[in-house]
PDB file of C-alpha atoms in Angstrom:
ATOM      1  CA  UNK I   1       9.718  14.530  -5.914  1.00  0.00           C
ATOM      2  CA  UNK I   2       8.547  11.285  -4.312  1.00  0.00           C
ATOM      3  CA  UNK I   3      10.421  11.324  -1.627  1.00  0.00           C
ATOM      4  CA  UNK I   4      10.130  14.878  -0.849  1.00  0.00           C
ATOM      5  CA  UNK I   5       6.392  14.589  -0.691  1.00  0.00           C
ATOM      6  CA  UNK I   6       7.110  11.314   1.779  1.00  0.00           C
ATOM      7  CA  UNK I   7       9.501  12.876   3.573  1.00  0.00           C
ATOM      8  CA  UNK I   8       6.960  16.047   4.306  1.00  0.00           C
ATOM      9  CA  UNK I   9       3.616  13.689   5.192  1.00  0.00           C
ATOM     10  CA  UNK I  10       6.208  11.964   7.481  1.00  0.00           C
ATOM     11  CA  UNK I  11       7.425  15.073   9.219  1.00  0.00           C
ATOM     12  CA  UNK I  12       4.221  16.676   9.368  1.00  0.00           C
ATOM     13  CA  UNK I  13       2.504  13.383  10.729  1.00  0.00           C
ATOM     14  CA  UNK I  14       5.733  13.630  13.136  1.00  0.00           C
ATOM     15  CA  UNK I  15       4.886  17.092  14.513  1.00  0.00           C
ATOM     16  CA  UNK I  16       1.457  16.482  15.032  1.00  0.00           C
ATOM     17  CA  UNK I  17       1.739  13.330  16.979  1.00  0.00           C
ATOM     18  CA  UNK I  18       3.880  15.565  19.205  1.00  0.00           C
ATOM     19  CA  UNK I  19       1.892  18.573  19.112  1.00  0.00           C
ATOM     20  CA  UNK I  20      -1.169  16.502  20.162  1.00  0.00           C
ATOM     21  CA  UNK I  21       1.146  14.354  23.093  1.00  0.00           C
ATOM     22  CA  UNK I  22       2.109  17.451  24.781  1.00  0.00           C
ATOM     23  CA  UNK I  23      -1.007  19.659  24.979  1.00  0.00           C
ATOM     24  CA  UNK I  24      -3.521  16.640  25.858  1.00  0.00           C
ATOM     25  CA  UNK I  25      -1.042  13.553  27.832  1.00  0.00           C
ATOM     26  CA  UNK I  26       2.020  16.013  28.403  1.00  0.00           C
ATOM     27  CA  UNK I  27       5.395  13.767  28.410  1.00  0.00           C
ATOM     28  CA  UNK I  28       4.151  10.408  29.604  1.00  0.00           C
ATOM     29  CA  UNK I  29       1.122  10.698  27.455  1.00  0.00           C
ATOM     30  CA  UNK I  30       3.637  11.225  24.468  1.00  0.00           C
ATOM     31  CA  UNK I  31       5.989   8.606  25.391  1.00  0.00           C
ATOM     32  CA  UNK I  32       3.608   5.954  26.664  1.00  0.00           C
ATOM     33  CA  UNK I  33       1.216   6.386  23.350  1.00  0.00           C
ATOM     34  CA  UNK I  34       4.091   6.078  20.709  1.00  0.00           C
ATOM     35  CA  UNK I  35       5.631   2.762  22.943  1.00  0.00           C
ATOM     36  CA  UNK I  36       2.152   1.068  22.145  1.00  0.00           C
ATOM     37  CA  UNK I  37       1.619   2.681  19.028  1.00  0.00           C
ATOM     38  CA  UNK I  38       5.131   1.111  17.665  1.00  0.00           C
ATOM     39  CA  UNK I  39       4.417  -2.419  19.401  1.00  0.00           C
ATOM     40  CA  UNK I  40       1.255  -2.632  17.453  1.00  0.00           C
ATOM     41  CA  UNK I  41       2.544  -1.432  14.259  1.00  0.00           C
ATOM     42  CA  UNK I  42       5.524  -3.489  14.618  1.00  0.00           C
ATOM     43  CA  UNK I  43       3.420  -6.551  14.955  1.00  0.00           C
ATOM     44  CA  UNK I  44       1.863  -5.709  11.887  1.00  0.00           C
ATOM     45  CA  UNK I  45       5.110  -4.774   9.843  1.00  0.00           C
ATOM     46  CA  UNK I  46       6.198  -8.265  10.390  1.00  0.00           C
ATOM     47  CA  UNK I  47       3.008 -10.175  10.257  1.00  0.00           C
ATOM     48  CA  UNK I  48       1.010  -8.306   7.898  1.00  0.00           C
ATOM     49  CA  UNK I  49       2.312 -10.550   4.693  1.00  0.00           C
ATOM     50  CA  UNK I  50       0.944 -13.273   6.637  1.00  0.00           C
ATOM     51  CA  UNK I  51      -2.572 -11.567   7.185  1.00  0.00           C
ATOM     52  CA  UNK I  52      -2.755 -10.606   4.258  1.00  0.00           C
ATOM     53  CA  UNK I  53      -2.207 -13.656   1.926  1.00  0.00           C
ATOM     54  CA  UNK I  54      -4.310 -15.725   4.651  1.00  0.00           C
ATOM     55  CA  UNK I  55      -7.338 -12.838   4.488  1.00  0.00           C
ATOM     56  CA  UNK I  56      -7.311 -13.418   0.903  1.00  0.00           C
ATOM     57  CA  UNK I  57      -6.983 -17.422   0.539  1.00  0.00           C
ATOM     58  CA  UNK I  58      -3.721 -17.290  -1.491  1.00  0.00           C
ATOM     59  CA  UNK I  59      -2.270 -20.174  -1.884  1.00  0.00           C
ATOM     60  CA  UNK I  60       1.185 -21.233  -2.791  1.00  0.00           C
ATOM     61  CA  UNK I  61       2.618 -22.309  -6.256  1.00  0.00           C
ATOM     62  CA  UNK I  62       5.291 -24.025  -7.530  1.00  0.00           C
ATOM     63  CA  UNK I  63       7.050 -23.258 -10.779  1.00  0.00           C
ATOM     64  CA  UNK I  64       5.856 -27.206 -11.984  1.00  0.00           C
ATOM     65  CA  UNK I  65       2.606 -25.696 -11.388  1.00  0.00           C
ATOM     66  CA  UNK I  66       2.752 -21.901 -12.965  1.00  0.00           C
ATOM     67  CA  UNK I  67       6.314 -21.773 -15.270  1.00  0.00           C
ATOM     68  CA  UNK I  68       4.704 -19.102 -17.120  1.00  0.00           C
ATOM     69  CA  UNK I  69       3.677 -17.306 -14.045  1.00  0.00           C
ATOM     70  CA  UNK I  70       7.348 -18.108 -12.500  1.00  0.00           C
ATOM     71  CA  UNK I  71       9.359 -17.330 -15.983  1.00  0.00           C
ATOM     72  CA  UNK I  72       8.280 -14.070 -16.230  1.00  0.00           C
ATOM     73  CA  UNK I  73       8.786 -13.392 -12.180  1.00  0.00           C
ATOM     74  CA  UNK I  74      12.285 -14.283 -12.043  1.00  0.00           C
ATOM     75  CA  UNK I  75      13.411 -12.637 -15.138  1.00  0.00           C
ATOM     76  CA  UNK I  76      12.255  -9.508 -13.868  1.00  0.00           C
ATOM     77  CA  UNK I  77      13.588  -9.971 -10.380  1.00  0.00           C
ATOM     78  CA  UNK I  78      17.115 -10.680 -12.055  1.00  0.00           C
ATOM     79  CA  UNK I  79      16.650  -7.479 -13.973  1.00  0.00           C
ATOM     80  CA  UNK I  80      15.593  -5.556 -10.533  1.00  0.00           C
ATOM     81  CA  UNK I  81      18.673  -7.305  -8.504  1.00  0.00           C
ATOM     82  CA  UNK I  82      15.916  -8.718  -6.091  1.00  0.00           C
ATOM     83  CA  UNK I  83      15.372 -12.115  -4.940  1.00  0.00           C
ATOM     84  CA  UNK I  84      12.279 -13.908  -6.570  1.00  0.00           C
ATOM     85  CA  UNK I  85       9.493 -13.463  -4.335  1.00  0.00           C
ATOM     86  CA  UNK I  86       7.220 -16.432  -2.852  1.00  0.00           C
ATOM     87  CA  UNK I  87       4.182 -16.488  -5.563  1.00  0.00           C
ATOM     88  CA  UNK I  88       0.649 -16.860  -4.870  1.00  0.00           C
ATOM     89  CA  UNK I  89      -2.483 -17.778  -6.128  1.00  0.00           C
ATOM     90  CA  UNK I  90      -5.538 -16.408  -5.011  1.00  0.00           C
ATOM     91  CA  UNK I  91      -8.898 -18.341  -5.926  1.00  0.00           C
ATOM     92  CA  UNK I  92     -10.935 -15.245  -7.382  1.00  0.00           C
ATOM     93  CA  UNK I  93     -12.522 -15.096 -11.201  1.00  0.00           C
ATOM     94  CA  UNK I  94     -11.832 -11.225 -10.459  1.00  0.00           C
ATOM     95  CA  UNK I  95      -8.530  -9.741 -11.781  1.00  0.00           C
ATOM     96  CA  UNK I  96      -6.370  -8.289  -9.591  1.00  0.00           C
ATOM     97  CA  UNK I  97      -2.481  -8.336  -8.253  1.00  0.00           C
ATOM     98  CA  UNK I  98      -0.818  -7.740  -4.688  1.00  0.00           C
ATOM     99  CA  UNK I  99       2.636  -7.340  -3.428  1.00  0.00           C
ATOM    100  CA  UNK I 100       3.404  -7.887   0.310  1.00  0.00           C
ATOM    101  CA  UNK I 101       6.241  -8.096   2.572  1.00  0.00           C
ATOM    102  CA  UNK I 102       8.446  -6.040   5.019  1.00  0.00           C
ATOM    103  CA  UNK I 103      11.450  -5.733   2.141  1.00  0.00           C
ATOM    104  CA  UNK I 104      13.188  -7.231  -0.919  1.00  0.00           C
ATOM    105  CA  UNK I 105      14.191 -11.077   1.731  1.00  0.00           C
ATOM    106  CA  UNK I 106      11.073 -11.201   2.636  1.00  0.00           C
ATOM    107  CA  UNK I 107       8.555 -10.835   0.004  1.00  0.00           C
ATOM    108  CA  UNK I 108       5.439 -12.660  -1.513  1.00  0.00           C
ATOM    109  CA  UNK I 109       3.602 -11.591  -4.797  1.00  0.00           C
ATOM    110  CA  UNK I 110      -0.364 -12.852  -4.895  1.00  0.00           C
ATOM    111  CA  UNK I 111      -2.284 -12.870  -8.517  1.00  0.00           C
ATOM    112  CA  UNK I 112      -5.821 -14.092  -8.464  1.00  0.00           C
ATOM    113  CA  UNK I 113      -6.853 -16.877 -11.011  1.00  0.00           C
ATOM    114  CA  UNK I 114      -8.396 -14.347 -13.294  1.00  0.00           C
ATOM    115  CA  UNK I 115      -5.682 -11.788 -14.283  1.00  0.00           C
ATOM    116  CA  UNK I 116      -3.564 -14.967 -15.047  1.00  0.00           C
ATOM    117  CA  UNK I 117      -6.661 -16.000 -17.469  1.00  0.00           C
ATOM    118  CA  UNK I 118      -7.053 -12.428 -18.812  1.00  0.00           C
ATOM    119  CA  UNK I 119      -3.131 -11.271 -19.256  1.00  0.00           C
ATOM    120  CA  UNK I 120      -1.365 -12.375 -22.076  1.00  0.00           C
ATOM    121  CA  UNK I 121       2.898 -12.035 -21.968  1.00  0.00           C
ATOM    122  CA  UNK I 122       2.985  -8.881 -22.059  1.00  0.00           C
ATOM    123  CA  UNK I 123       0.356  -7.457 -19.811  1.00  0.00           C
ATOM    124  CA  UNK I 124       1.410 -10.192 -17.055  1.00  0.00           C
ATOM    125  CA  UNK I 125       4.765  -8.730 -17.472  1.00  0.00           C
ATOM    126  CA  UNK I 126       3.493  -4.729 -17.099  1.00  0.00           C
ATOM    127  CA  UNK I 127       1.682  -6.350 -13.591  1.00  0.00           C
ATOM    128  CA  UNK I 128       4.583  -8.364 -12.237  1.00  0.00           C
ATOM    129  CA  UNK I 129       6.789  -5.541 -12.972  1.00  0.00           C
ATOM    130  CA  UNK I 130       4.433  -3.161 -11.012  1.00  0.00           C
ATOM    131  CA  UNK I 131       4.383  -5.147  -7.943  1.00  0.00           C
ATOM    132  CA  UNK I 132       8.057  -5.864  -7.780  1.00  0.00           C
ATOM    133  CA  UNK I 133       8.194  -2.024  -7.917  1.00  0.00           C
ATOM    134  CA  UNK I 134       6.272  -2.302  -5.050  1.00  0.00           C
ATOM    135  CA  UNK I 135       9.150  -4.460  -3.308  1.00  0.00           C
ATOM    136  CA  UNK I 136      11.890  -2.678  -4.742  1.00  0.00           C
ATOM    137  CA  UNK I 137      10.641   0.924  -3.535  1.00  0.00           C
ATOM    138  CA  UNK I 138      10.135  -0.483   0.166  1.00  0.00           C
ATOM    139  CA  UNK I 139       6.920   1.223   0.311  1.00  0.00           C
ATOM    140  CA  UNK I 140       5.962  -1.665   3.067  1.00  0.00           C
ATOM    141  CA  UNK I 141       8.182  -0.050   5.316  1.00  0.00           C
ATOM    142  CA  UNK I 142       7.142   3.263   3.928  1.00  0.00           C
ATOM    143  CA  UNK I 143       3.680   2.202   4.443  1.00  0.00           C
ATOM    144  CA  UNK I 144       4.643   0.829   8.221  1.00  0.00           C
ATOM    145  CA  UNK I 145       6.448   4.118   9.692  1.00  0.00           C
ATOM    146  CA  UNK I 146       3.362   6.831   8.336  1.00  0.00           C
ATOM    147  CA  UNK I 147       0.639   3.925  10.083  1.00  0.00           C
ATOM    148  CA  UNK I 148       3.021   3.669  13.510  1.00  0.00           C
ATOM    149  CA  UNK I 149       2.804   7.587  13.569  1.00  0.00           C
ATOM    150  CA  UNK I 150      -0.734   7.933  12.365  1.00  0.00           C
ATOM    151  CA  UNK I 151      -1.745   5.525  15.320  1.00  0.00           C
ATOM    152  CA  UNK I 152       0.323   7.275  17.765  1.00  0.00           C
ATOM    153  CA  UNK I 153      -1.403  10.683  17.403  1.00  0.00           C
ATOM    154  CA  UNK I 154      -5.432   8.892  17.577  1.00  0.00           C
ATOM    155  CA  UNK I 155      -4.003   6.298  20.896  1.00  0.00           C
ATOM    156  CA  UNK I 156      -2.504   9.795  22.385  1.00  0.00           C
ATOM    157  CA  UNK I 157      -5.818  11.896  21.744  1.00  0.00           C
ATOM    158  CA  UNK I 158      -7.973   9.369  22.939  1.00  0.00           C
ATOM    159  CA  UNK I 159      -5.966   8.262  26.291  1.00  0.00           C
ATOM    160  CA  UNK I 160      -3.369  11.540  26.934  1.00  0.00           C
ATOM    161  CA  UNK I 161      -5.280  13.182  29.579  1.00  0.00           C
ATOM    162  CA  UNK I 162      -5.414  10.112  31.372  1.00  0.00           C
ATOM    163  CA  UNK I 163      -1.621   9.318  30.952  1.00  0.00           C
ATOM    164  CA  UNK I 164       0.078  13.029  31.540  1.00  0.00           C
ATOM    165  CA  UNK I 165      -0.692  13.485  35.139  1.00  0.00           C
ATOM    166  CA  UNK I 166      -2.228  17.690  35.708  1.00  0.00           C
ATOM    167  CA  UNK I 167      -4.979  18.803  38.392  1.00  0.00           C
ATOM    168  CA  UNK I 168      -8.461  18.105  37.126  1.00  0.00           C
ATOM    169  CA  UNK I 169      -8.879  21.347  35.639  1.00  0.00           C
ATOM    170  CA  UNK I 170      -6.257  20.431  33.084  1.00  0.00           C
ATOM    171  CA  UNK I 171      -8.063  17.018  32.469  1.00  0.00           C
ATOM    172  CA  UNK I 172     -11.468  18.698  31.789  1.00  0.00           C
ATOM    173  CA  UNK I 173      -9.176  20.829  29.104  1.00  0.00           C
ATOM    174  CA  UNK I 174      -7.396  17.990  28.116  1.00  0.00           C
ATOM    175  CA  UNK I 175     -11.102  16.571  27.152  1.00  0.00           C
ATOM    176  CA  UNK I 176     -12.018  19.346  25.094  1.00  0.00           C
ATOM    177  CA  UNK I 177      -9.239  19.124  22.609  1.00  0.00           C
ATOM    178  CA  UNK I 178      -9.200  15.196  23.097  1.00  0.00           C
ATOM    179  CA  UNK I 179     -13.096  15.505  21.431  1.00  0.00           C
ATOM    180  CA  UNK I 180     -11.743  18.079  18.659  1.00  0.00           C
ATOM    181  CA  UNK I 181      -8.150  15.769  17.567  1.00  0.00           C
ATOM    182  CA  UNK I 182     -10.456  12.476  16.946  1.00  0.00           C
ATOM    183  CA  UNK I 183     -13.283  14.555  15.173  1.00  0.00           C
ATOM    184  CA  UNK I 184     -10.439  16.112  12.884  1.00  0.00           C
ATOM    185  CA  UNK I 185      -6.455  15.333  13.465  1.00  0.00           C
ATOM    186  CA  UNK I 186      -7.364  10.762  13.055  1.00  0.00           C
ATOM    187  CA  UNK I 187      -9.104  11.430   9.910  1.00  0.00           C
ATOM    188  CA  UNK I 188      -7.150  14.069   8.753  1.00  0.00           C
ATOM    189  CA  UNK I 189      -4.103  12.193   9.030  1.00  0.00           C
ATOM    190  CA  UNK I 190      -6.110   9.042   7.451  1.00  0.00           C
ATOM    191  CA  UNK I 191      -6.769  11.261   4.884  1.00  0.00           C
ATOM    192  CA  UNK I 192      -2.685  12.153   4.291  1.00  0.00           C
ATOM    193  CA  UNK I 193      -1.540   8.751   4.165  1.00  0.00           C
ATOM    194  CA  UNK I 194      -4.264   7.578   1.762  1.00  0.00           C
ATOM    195  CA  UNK I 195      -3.815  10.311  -0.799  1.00  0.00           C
ATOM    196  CA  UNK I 196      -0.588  11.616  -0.288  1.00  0.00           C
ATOM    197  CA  UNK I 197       1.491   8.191   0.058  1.00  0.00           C
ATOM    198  CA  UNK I 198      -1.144   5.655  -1.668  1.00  0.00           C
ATOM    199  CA  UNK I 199      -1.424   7.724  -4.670  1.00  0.00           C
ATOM    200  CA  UNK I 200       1.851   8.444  -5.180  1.00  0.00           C
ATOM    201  CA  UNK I 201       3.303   4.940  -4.259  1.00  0.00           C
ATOM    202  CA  UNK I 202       1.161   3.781  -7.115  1.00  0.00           C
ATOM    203  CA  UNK I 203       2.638   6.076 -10.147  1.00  0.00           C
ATOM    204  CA  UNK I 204       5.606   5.716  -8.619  1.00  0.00           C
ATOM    205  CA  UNK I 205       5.415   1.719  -8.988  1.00  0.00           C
ATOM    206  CA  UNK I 206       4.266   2.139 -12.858  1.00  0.00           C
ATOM    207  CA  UNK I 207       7.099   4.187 -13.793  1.00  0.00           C
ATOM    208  CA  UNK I 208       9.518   2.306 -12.139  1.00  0.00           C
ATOM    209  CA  UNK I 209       8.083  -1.480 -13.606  1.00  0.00           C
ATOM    210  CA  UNK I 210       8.130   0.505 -17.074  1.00  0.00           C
ATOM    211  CA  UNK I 211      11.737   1.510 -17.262  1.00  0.00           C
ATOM    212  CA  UNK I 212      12.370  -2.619 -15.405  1.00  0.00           C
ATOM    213  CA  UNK I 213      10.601  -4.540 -18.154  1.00  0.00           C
ATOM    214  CA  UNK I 214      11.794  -1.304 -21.295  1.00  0.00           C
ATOM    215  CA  UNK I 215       8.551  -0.492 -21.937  1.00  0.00           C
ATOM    216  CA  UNK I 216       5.185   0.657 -20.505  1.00  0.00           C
ATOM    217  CA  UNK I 217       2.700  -0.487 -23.432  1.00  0.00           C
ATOM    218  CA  UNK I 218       2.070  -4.050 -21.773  1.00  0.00           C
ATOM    219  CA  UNK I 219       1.450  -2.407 -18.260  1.00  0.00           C
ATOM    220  CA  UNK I 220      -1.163   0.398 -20.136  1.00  0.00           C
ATOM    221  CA  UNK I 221      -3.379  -2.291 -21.997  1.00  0.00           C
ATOM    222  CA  UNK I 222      -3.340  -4.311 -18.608  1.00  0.00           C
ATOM    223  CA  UNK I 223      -4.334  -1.515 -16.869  1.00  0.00           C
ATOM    224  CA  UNK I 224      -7.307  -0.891 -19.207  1.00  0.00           C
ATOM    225  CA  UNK I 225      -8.168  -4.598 -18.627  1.00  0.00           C
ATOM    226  CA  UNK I 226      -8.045  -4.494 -15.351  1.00  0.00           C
ATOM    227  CA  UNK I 227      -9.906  -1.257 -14.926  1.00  0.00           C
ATOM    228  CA  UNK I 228     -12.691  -2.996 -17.292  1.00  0.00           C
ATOM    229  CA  UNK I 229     -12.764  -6.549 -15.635  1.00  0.00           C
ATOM    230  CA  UNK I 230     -13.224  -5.072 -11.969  1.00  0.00           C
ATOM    231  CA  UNK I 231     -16.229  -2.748 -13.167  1.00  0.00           C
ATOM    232  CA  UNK I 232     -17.604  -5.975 -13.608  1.00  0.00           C
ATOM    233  CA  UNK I 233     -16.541  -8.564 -11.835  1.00  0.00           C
ATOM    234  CA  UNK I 234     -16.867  -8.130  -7.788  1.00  0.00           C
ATOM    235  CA  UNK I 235     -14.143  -9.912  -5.805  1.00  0.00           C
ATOM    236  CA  UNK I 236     -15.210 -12.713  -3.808  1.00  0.00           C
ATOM    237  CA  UNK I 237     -11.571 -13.339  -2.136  1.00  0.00           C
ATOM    238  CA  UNK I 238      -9.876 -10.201  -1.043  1.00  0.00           C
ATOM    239  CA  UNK I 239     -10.945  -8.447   1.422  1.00  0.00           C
ATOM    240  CA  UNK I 240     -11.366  -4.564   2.130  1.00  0.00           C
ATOM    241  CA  UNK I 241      -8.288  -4.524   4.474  1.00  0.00           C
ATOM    242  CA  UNK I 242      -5.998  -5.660   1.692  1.00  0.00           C
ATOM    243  CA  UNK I 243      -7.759  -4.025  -1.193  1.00  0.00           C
ATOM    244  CA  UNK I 244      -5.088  -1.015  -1.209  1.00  0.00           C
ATOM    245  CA  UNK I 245      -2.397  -3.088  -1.965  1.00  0.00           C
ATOM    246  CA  UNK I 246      -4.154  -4.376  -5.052  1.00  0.00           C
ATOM    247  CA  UNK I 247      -2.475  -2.828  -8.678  1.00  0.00           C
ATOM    248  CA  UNK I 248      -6.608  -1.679  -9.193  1.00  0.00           C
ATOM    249  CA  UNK I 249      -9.295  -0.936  -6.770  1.00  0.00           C
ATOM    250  CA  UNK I 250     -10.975  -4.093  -6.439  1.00  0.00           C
ATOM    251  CA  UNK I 251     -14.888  -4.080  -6.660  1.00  0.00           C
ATOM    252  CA  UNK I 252     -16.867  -5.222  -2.962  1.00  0.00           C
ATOM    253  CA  UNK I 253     -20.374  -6.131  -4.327  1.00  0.00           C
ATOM    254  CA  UNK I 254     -22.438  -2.894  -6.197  1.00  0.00           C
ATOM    255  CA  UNK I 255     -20.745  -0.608  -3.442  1.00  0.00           C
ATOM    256  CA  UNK I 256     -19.533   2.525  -4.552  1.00  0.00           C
ATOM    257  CA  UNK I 257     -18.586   4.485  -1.684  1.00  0.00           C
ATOM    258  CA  UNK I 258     -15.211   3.354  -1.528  1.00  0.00           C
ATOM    259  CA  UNK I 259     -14.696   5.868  -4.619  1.00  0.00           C
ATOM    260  CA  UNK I 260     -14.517   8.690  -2.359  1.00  0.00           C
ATOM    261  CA  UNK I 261     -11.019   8.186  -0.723  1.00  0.00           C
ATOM    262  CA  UNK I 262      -9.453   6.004  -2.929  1.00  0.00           C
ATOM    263  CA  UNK I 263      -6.506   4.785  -2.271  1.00  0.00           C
ATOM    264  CA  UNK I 264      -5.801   4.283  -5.803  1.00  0.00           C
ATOM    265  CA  UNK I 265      -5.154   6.837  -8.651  1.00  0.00           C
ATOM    266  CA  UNK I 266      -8.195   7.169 -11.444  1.00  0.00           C
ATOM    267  CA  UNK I 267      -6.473   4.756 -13.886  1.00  0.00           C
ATOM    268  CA  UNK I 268      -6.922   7.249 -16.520  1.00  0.00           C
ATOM    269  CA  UNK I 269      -4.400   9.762 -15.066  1.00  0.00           C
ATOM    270  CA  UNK I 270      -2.241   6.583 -14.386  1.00  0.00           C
ATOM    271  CA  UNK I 271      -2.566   5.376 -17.479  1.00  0.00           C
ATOM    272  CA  UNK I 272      -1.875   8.860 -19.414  1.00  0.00           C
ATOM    273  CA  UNK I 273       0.989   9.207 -17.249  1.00  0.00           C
ATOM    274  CA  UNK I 274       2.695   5.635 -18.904  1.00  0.00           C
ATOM    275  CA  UNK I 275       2.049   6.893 -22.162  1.00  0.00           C
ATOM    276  CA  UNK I 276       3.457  10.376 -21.573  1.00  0.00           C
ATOM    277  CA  UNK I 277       6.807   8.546 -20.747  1.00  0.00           C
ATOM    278  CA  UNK I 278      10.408   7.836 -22.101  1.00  0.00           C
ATOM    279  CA  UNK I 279      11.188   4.606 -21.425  1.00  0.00           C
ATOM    280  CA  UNK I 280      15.162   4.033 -20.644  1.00  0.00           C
ATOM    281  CA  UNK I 281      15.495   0.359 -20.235  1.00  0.00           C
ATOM    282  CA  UNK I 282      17.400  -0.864 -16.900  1.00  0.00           C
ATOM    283  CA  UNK I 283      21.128  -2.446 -17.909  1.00  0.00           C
TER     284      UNK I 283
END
């Protein structure tokens, strides 16, 4: 079901960036858009580990410094058939977890300081599991394709008239529908990635870490910690542009607003979902 629900915010992301390339740019609107739209996002499928860990001052660790942190990551990337990720640190009293990283070779895993205070075994377990899910599932790259097409259709909109050639008459149309794509198509498909691949990506990741570590009790009571901590505790370290590929929502200041398109599933549905499961251990 996953993947049938990718698969159909990919095509229909697909269709509109070429629906929206041929009425307002025509062919060269179309082709020149996507080349920049793929250049950018391409930068950022292979870079955005990098921004990401720096954005959030994660640092390093070695397994003289963390072997608890390091024990439990590489027994659960043997069980997962995946290399053991670079771990991170990040320097924030706020609980919270991050995967990053364009596939299996070339990922990173960030904690902050206070989910490793807060977990004990078993709920750092549930976590690490969850965000080697994240690596394991490739939704990076899932992530990557949906943002190079998503940009493609708002750089066409906003610069297709001006690309596609046509008399002025065609231009002056072009601007009319130019006006109506950013005011609906950009958010709209904002608004498909977000809750349509977010969401999904993150159940998706806490079923798969339960059935990798044989059961989903250590992931539920961390997720009830976490959703506690980060009512309380606002992050001081990561930064909005990373926040949705935190396990939780992170908390910016007394700021609420970032409730209303979540990226993240209300951890009680998530939560429910774990303990509605049948756990089949991986062999």
């Amino acid at each position: 079901m996953r993947v049938l629900r990718t698969t159909f915010v990919l095509v229909l992301l697909t269709l509109g960036l070429m629906l929206v390339g041929s009425i307002v740019g025509g062919r060269n609107g179309m082709t020149i858009g996507l080349g920049i739209a793929i250049c950018t996002n391409a930068f950022a499928y292979f870079f955005s580990d990098k921004i990401a860990l720096a954005s959030s001052g994660a640092k390093p660790v070695t397994r003289e410094q963390l072997p608890r942190l390091y024990a439990v990551m590489e027994g659960l990337a043997a069980k997962a058939n995946i290399p053991v990720p670079k771990l991170y640190v990040v320097p924030d009293e706020a609980p919270n977890a991050f995967a990053t990283g364009r596939n299996p070779r070339h990922a990173s895993v960030a904690v902050t300081q206070g989910l490793l205070e807060l977990m004990n075994d078993e709920e750092l377990e549930g976590v690490i599991a969850h965000e080697l899910s994240h690596v394991r599932n490739y939704d990076i790259l899932i992530s990557s394709i949906a943002a190079t097409l998503a940009g493609a259709i708002t750089w066409i909109a906003h610069w297709g008239p001006w690309l596609g050639g046509g008399d002025d008459e065609e231009r002056e149309r072009g601007g009319v529908i130019v006006s109506l794509v950013l005011m609906i198509l950009a958010p709209l498909a904002a608004m498909l990635l977000n809750l349509a691949l977010s969401r999904q990506r993150e159940y998706a990741a806490d079923a798969t870490g339960a059935r990798m570590v044989g059961n989903q009790y250590g992931l539920m009571s961390a997720l009830q910690k976490l959703g506690t901590y980060n009512q309380r505790i606002p992050t001081t370290a990561i930064p909005p542009s990373t926040a949705a590929l935190c396990i939780v929502k992170p908390m910016f200041g007394s700021g609420s607003l970032s409730s209303l398109f979540s990226t993240h599933p209300p951890l009680e549905k998530r939560i429910e979902a774990l303990r509605e499961m049948t756990v089949v251990p991986r062999r």
